[in-house]
PDB file of C-alpha atoms in Angstrom:
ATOM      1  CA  UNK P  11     114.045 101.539  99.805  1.00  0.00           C
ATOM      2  CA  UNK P  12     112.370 100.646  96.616  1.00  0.00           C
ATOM      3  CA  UNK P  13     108.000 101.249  95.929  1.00  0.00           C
ATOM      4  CA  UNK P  14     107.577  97.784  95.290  1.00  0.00           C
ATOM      5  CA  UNK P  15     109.330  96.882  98.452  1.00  0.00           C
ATOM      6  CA  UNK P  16     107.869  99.535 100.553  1.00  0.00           C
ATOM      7  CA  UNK P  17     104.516  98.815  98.995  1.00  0.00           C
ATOM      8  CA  UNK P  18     104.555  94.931  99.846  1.00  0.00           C
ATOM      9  CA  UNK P  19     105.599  95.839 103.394  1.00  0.00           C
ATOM     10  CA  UNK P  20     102.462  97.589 103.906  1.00  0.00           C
ATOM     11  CA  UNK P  21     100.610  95.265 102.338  1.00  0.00           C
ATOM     12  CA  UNK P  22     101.019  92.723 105.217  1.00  0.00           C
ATOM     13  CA  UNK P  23      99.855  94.778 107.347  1.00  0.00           C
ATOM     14  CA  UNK P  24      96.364  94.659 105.481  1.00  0.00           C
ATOM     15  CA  UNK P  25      94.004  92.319 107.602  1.00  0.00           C
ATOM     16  CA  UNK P  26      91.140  92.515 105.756  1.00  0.00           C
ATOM     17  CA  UNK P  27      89.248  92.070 102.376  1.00  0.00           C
ATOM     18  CA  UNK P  28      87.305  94.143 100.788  1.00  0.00           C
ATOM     19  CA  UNK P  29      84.182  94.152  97.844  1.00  0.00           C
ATOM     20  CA  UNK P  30      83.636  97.009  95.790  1.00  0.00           C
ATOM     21  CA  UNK P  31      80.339  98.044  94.036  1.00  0.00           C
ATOM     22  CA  UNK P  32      79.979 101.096  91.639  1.00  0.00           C
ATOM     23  CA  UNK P  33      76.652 102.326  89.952  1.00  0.00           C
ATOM     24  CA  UNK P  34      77.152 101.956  86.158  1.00  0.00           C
ATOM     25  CA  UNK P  35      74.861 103.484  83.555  1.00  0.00           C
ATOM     26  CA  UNK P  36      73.488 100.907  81.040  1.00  0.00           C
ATOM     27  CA  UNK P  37      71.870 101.420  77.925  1.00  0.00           C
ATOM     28  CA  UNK P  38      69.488  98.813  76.436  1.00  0.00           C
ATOM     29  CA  UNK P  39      66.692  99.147  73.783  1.00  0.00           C
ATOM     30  CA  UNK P  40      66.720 103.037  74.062  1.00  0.00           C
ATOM     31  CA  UNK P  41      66.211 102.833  77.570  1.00  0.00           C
ATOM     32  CA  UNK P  42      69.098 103.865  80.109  1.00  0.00           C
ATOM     33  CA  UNK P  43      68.572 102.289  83.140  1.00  0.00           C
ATOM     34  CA  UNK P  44      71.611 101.754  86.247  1.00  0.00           C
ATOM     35  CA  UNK P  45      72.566  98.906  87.409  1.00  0.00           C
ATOM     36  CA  UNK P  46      75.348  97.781  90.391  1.00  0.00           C
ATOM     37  CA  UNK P  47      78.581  95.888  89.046  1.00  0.00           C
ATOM     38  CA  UNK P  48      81.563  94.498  91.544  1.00  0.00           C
ATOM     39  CA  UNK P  49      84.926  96.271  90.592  1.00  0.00           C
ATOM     40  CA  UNK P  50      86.363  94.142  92.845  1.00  0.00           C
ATOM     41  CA  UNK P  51      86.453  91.408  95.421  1.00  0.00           C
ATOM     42  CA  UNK P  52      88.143  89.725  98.138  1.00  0.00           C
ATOM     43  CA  UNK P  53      90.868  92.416  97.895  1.00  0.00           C
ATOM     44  CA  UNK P  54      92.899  92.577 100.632  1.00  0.00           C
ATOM     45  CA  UNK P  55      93.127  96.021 102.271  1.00  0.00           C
ATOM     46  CA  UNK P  56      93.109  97.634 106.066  1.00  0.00           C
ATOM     47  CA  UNK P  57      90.596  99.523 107.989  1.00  0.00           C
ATOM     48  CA  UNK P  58      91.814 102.079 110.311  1.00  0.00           C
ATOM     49  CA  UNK P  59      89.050 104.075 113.278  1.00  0.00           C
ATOM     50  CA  UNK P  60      89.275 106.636 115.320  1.00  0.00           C
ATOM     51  CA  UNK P  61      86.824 107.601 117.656  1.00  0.00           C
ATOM     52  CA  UNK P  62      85.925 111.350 118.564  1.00  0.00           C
ATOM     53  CA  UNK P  63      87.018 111.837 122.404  1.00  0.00           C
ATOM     54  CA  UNK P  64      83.412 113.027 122.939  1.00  0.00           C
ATOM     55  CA  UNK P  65      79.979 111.187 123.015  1.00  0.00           C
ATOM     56  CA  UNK P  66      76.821 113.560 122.060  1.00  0.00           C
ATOM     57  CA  UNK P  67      73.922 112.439 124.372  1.00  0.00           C
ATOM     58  CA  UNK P  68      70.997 111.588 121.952  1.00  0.00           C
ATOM     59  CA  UNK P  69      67.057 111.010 122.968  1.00  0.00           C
ATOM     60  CA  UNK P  70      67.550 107.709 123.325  1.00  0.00           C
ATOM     61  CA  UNK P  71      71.043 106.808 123.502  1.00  0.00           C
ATOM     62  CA  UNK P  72      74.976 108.582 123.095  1.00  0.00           C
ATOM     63  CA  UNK P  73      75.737 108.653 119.760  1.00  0.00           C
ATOM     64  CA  UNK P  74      80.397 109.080 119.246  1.00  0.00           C
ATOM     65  CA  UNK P  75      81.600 109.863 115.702  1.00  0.00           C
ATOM     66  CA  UNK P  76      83.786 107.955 114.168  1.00  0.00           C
ATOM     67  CA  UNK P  77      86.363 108.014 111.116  1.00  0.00           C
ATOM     68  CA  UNK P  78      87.180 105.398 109.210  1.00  0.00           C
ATOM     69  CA  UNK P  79      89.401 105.007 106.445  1.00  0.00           C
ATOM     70  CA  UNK P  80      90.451 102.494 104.009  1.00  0.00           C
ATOM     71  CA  UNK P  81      93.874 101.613 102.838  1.00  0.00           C
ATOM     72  CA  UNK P  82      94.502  99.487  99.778  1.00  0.00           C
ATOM     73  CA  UNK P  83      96.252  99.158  96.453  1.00  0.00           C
ATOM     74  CA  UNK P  84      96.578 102.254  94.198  1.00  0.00           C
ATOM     75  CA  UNK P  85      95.717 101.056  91.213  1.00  0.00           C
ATOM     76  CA  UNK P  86      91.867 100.029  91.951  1.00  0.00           C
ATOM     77  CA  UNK P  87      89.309 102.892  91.007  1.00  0.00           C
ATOM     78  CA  UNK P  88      87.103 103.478  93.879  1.00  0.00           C
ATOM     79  CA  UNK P  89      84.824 106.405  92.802  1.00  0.00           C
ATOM     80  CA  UNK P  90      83.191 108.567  95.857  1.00  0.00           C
ATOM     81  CA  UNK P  91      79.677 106.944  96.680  1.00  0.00           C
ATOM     82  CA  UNK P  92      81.182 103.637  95.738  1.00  0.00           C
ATOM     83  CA  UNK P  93      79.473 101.180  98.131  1.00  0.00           C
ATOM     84  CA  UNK P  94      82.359  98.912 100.243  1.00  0.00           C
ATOM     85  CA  UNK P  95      81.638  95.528 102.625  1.00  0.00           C
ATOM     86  CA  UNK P  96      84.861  94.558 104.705  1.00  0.00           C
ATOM     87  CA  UNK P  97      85.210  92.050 106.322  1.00  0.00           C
ATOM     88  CA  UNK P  98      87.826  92.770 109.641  1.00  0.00           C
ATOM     89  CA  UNK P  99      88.160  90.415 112.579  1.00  0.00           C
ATOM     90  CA  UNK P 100      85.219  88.631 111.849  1.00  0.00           C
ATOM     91  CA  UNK P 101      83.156  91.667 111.697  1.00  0.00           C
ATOM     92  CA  UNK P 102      81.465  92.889 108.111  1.00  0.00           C
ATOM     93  CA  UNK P 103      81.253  96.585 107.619  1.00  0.00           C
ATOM     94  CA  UNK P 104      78.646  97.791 105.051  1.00  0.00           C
ATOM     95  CA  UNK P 105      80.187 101.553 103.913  1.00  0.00           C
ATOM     96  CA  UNK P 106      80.437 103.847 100.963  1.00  0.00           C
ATOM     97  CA  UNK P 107      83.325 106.175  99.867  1.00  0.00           C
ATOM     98  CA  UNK P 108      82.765 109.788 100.737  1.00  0.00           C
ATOM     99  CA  UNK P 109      85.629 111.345  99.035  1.00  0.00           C
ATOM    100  CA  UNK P 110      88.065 111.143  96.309  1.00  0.00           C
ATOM    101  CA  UNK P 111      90.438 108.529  97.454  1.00  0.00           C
ATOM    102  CA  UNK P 112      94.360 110.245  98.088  1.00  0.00           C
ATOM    103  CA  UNK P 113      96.243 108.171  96.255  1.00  0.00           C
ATOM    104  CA  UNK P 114     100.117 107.163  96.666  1.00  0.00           C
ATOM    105  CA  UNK P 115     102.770 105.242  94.749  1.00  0.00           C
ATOM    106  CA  UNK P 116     102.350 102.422  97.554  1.00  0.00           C
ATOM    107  CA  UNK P 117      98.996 102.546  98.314  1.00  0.00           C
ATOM    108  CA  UNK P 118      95.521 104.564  98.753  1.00  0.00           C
ATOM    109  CA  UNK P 119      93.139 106.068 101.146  1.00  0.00           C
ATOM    110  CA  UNK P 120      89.493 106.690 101.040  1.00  0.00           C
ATOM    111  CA  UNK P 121      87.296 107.908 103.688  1.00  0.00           C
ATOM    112  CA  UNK P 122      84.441 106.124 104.298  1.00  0.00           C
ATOM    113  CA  UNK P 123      80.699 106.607 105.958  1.00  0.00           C
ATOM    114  CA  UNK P 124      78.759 103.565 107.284  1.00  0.00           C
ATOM    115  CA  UNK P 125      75.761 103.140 104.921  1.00  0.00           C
ATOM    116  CA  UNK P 126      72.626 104.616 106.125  1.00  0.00           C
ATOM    117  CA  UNK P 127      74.186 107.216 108.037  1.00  0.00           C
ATOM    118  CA  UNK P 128      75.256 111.077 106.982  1.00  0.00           C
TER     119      UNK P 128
END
């Protein structure tokens, strides 16, 4: 089977859409300052969880890890630290790359971390 047929055929399995935001470095009068710009939008990709079997008990409440991992096309740039808002199933996930992404003639996976939390 072909990339560009193998690649399409895991493209429908994407559910999802996806905006990317990467810190840029700007400079302007002698000044450099940083500012957020959108490498892309509304691209369709797939999210993909798993859960740690076990729950830690906190003070107040169990807190469960969980992994989750993006899949989408290979030839977008996601840079670790890259902040990422899916939208799954009517949910919207705020999250940020955490590594560099493994990327595949069909396709590519980061691993994300929900924002806020190490």
């Amino acid at each position: 089977m072909n990339i560009s047929l193998q690649r399409k055929i895991l493209e429908n399995t994407y559910d999802a859409i996806c905006t990317i935001k990467n810190m840029k470095s700007i400079k302007a009068d002698g000044e450099t300052t940083t500012q957020e710009i959108t490498v892309v939008e509304n691209q369709s990709c797939a999210l993909s969880h798993s859960s740690n079997n076990h729950a830690k008990q906190g003070s107040v409440h169990a807190e469960a890890s969980q992994t989750v991992k993006l899949f989408l096309a290979p030839e977008i740039e996601v840079k670790p630290g890259s902040k990422i808002t899916v939208v799954q199933h009517g949910r919207t996930y705020n999250l940020e790359a955490s590594s560099l992404p493994a990327v595949y003639s069909t396709h590519q996976e980061i691993n994300l971390i929900e924002i806020g939390k190490a």
